[in-house]
Amino acid sequence: MKRLLSALTVLVSLCAGALAGAAPATAGVLDVTCTPPSSNLNSYTPPLTGTTRTVTVSTTALYGPCTSLSQPAITSGSRTASFTITASCLDLLDPGTVTYTITWNTGQSSTITSSYTSAVAGAVLTVVATGTVTSGLFAGDSVVTNFTGPATDITLCTLGLGSVSSVYTLGTLEITSV
């Protein structure tokens, strides 16, 4: 029994020494977090079908409630855009890169470039993006977004049984210093 206690004491001492000598992990500071009901709405005119055609996309994202230790006045943000693409509903699940500008409730803005992936599992669409704030408030910080929403229209469209007039998702936005 004495040997077992001695062995355990040595083992605990070695583990404690290894942990004490380990370099601390360097983690960035979370500059801003926006949680649901943060949302993104993409509307397609005319609606996307299984056939590739020219479509106008109108997008509106509303971020909030948001919290920021470094910028405590930030409580929300938004972005809007309208552009033309040539696409079908089959393209909704393709990965891509996007650049957009969030205007915060303080009047400040952050321009972000992100790479995103989309997936449908069951009846849920998940869109995950990672990127960087390229200019404005929080320039140089990393950005992660994770949004989910119903995928019924997308699934039906990809099966040739319908169209997609809009995609609505809810999720989170995190901007972290590096």
CSV table of C-alpha atoms in Angstrom, one decimal:
chain,number,residue,atom,x,y,z
A,1,MET,CA,0.0,0.0,0.0
A,2,LYS,CA,2.9,2.3,0.9
A,3,ARG,CA,4.5,1.7,-2.6
A,4,LEU,CA,1.2,2.4,-4.3
A,5,LEU,CA,0.8,5.7,-2.5
A,6,SER,CA,4.4,6.6,-3.3
A,7,ALA,CA,3.9,5.8,-7.0
A,8,LEU,CA,0.7,7.9,-7.1
A,9,THR,CA,2.5,10.8,-5.4
A,10,VAL,CA,5.3,10.7,-7.9
A,11,LEU,CA,2.8,10.5,-10.8
A,12,VAL,CA,0.7,13.4,-9.5
A,13,SER,CA,3.9,15.4,-9.0
A,14,LEU,CA,5.1,14.7,-12.6
A,15,CYS,CA,1.7,15.6,-14.0
A,16,ALA,CA,1.5,18.8,-12.0
A,17,GLY,CA,5.1,19.7,-13.1
A,18,ALA,CA,4.2,19.1,-16.8
A,19,LEU,CA,1.1,21.3,-16.5
A,20,ALA,CA,2.9,24.0,-14.7
A,21,GLY,CA,5.7,24.1,-17.3
A,22,ALA,CA,3.2,24.1,-20.3
A,23,ALA,CA,3.0,27.3,-22.3
A,24,PRO,CA,-0.3,29.0,-21.9
A,25,ALA,CA,-2.6,28.9,-24.9
A,26,THR,CA,-2.9,32.1,-26.7
A,27,ALA,CA,-6.5,32.9,-27.4
A,28,GLY,CA,-7.9,36.0,-29.0
A,29,VAL,CA,-10.3,38.3,-27.2
A,30,LEU,CA,-13.9,38.1,-28.3
A,31,ASP,CA,-14.5,41.6,-29.6
A,32,VAL,CA,-18.2,41.2,-30.5
A,33,THR,CA,-20.8,38.4,-30.3
A,34,CYS,CA,-24.2,38.6,-31.9
A,35,THR,CA,-26.7,35.8,-31.1
A,36,PRO,CA,-30.1,34.8,-32.3
A,37,PRO,CA,-32.4,36.3,-33.3
A,38,SER,CA,-29.6,37.5,-35.6
A,39,SER,CA,-30.8,36.6,-39.0
A,40,ASN,CA,-30.1,36.5,-42.7
A,41,LEU,CA,-32.7,36.7,-45.5
A,42,ASN,CA,-31.9,36.1,-49.1
A,43,SER,CA,-34.7,36.7,-51.6
A,44,TYR,CA,-34.5,35.6,-55.3
A,45,THR,CA,-36.4,37.3,-58.1
A,46,PRO,CA,-37.4,35.3,-60.1
A,47,PRO,CA,-37.3,32.3,-57.7
A,48,LEU,CA,-34.5,29.9,-58.2
A,49,THR,CA,-35.4,26.7,-60.0
A,50,GLY,CA,-33.4,23.7,-61.2
A,51,THR,CA,-32.6,25.6,-64.4
A,52,THR,CA,-29.7,28.1,-64.4
A,53,ARG,CA,-30.9,31.6,-65.2
A,54,THR,CA,-30.3,35.3,-64.2
A,55,VAL,CA,-31.7,36.1,-60.8
A,56,THR,CA,-31.6,39.2,-58.6
A,57,VAL,CA,-30.6,38.5,-55.0
A,58,SER,CA,-31.7,40.9,-52.3
A,59,THR,CA,-30.0,40.1,-48.9
A,60,THR,CA,-30.7,41.6,-45.5
A,61,ALA,CA,-28.9,40.6,-42.4
A,62,LEU,CA,-29.8,41.8,-38.9
A,63,TYR,CA,-27.3,41.2,-36.1
A,64,GLY,CA,-28.4,41.4,-32.5
A,65,PRO,CA,-28.5,41.3,-29.7
A,66,CYS,CA,-24.7,41.9,-29.8
A,67,THR,CA,-22.3,42.4,-26.9
A,68,SER,CA,-18.8,43.8,-27.0
A,69,LEU,CA,-16.3,44.3,-24.2
A,70,SER,CA,-14.0,46.5,-26.4
A,71,GLN,CA,-16.9,48.5,-27.9
A,72,PRO,CA,-19.7,48.4,-25.3
A,73,ALA,CA,-21.9,50.8,-27.2
A,74,ILE,CA,-22.4,48.1,-30.0
A,75,THR,CA,-25.7,46.3,-29.5
A,76,SER,CA,-26.7,45.5,-33.1
A,77,GLY,CA,-25.6,45.7,-36.7
A,78,SER,CA,-27.0,45.2,-40.2
A,79,ARG,CA,-26.2,44.8,-43.8
A,80,THR,CA,-28.1,45.0,-47.1
A,81,ALA,CA,-27.2,44.3,-50.7
A,82,SER,CA,-28.7,43.6,-54.0
A,83,PHE,CA,-26.9,42.0,-56.9
A,84,THR,CA,-27.5,39.8,-60.0
A,85,ILE,CA,-26.3,36.2,-60.4
A,86,THR,CA,-26.7,33.4,-62.9
A,87,ALA,CA,-27.6,30.4,-60.8
A,88,SER,CA,-30.1,27.6,-60.0
A,89,CYS,CA,-31.2,26.2,-56.7
A,90,LEU,CA,-28.5,23.5,-57.1
A,91,ASP,CA,-25.9,26.3,-56.6
A,92,LEU,CA,-27.1,27.1,-53.1
A,93,LEU,CA,-25.0,24.3,-51.6
A,94,ASP,CA,-21.8,25.3,-53.4
A,95,PRO,CA,-19.0,26.7,-51.2
A,96,GLY,CA,-17.9,30.3,-52.0
A,97,THR,CA,-16.4,33.5,-50.8
A,98,VAL,CA,-18.2,36.7,-50.0
A,99,THR,CA,-17.3,40.3,-49.0
A,100,TYR,CA,-19.8,42.4,-47.1
A,101,THR,CA,-20.0,45.4,-44.8
A,102,ILE,CA,-21.8,45.4,-41.4
A,103,THR,CA,-22.9,48.8,-40.2
A,104,TRP,CA,-23.1,48.8,-36.4
A,105,ASN,CA,-25.7,50.7,-34.4
A,106,THR,CA,-22.9,53.2,-33.5
A,107,GLY,CA,-22.5,54.2,-37.1
A,108,GLN,CA,-19.1,52.4,-37.4
A,109,SER,CA,-18.6,49.7,-39.9
A,110,SER,CA,-16.6,46.5,-40.5
A,111,THR,CA,-15.9,45.0,-43.9
A,112,ILE,CA,-15.5,41.3,-43.8
A,113,THR,CA,-14.3,38.7,-46.4
A,114,SER,CA,-15.4,35.1,-45.6
A,115,SER,CA,-15.4,31.7,-47.1
A,116,TYR,CA,-18.5,29.7,-46.5
A,117,THR,CA,-19.9,26.2,-46.8
A,118,SER,CA,-23.6,25.2,-46.9
A,119,ALA,CA,-25.1,21.8,-46.2
A,120,VAL,CA,-28.6,20.3,-45.8
A,121,ALA,CA,-29.1,17.6,-43.2
A,122,GLY,CA,-32.7,16.4,-42.9
A,123,ALA,CA,-34.8,19.5,-43.2
A,124,VAL,CA,-32.1,21.9,-41.9
A,125,LEU,CA,-29.8,24.2,-43.9
A,126,THR,CA,-26.5,25.1,-42.2
A,127,VAL,CA,-24.3,27.8,-43.4
A,128,VAL,CA,-20.9,28.2,-41.7
A,129,ALA,CA,-18.4,31.0,-42.7
A,130,THR,CA,-14.9,31.9,-41.5
A,131,GLY,CA,-13.0,35.0,-42.5
A,132,THR,CA,-11.3,38.2,-41.6
A,133,VAL,CA,-12.3,41.8,-41.0
A,134,THR,CA,-10.5,43.5,-43.9
A,135,SER,CA,-11.2,47.1,-42.9
A,136,GLY,CA,-13.0,49.3,-40.5
A,137,LEU,CA,-13.8,48.5,-36.9
A,138,PHE,CA,-12.1,45.3,-35.7
A,139,ALA,CA,-9.7,45.3,-38.8
A,140,GLY,CA,-7.5,42.2,-38.7
A,141,ASP,CA,-9.9,40.2,-36.4
A,142,SER,CA,-11.2,36.7,-37.3
A,143,VAL,CA,-14.9,36.2,-38.0
A,144,VAL,CA,-17.0,33.1,-37.6
A,145,THR,CA,-20.7,32.9,-38.5
A,146,ASN,CA,-23.0,29.9,-38.0
A,147,PHE,CA,-26.5,30.1,-39.3
A,148,THR,CA,-29.3,27.5,-39.7
A,149,GLY,CA,-32.8,27.5,-41.2
A,150,PRO,CA,-35.4,25.4,-42.9
A,151,ALA,CA,-34.3,23.6,-46.0
A,152,THR,CA,-37.6,22.2,-47.3
A,153,ASP,CA,-37.8,24.5,-50.4
A,154,ILE,CA,-34.1,23.8,-51.3
A,155,THR,CA,-34.6,20.1,-51.0
A,156,LEU,CA,-37.8,20.1,-53.1
A,157,CYS,CA,-36.1,22.4,-55.7
A,158,THR,CA,-33.0,20.2,-56.0
A,159,LEU,CA,-35.4,17.2,-56.6
A,160,GLY,CA,-37.1,19.2,-59.4
A,161,LEU,CA,-40.3,19.6,-57.4
A,162,GLY,CA,-40.4,23.3,-56.6
A,163,SER,CA,-38.5,26.6,-56.5
A,164,VAL,CA,-36.7,28.8,-53.9
A,165,SER,CA,-38.0,32.3,-53.5
A,166,SER,CA,-36.1,33.0,-50.3
A,167,VAL,CA,-33.8,31.5,-47.7
A,168,TYR,CA,-34.1,32.6,-44.0
A,169,THR,CA,-31.6,31.6,-41.4
A,170,LEU,CA,-30.9,32.4,-37.7
A,171,GLY,CA,-27.5,32.2,-36.0
A,172,THR,CA,-24.5,33.7,-34.5
A,173,LEU,CA,-21.6,36.1,-35.5
A,174,GLU,CA,-18.4,36.2,-33.5
A,175,ILE,CA,-15.5,38.6,-34.2
A,176,THR,CA,-12.3,37.7,-32.3
A,177,SER,CA,-9.0,39.5,-32.2
A,178,VAL,CA,-6.0,37.4,-33.2
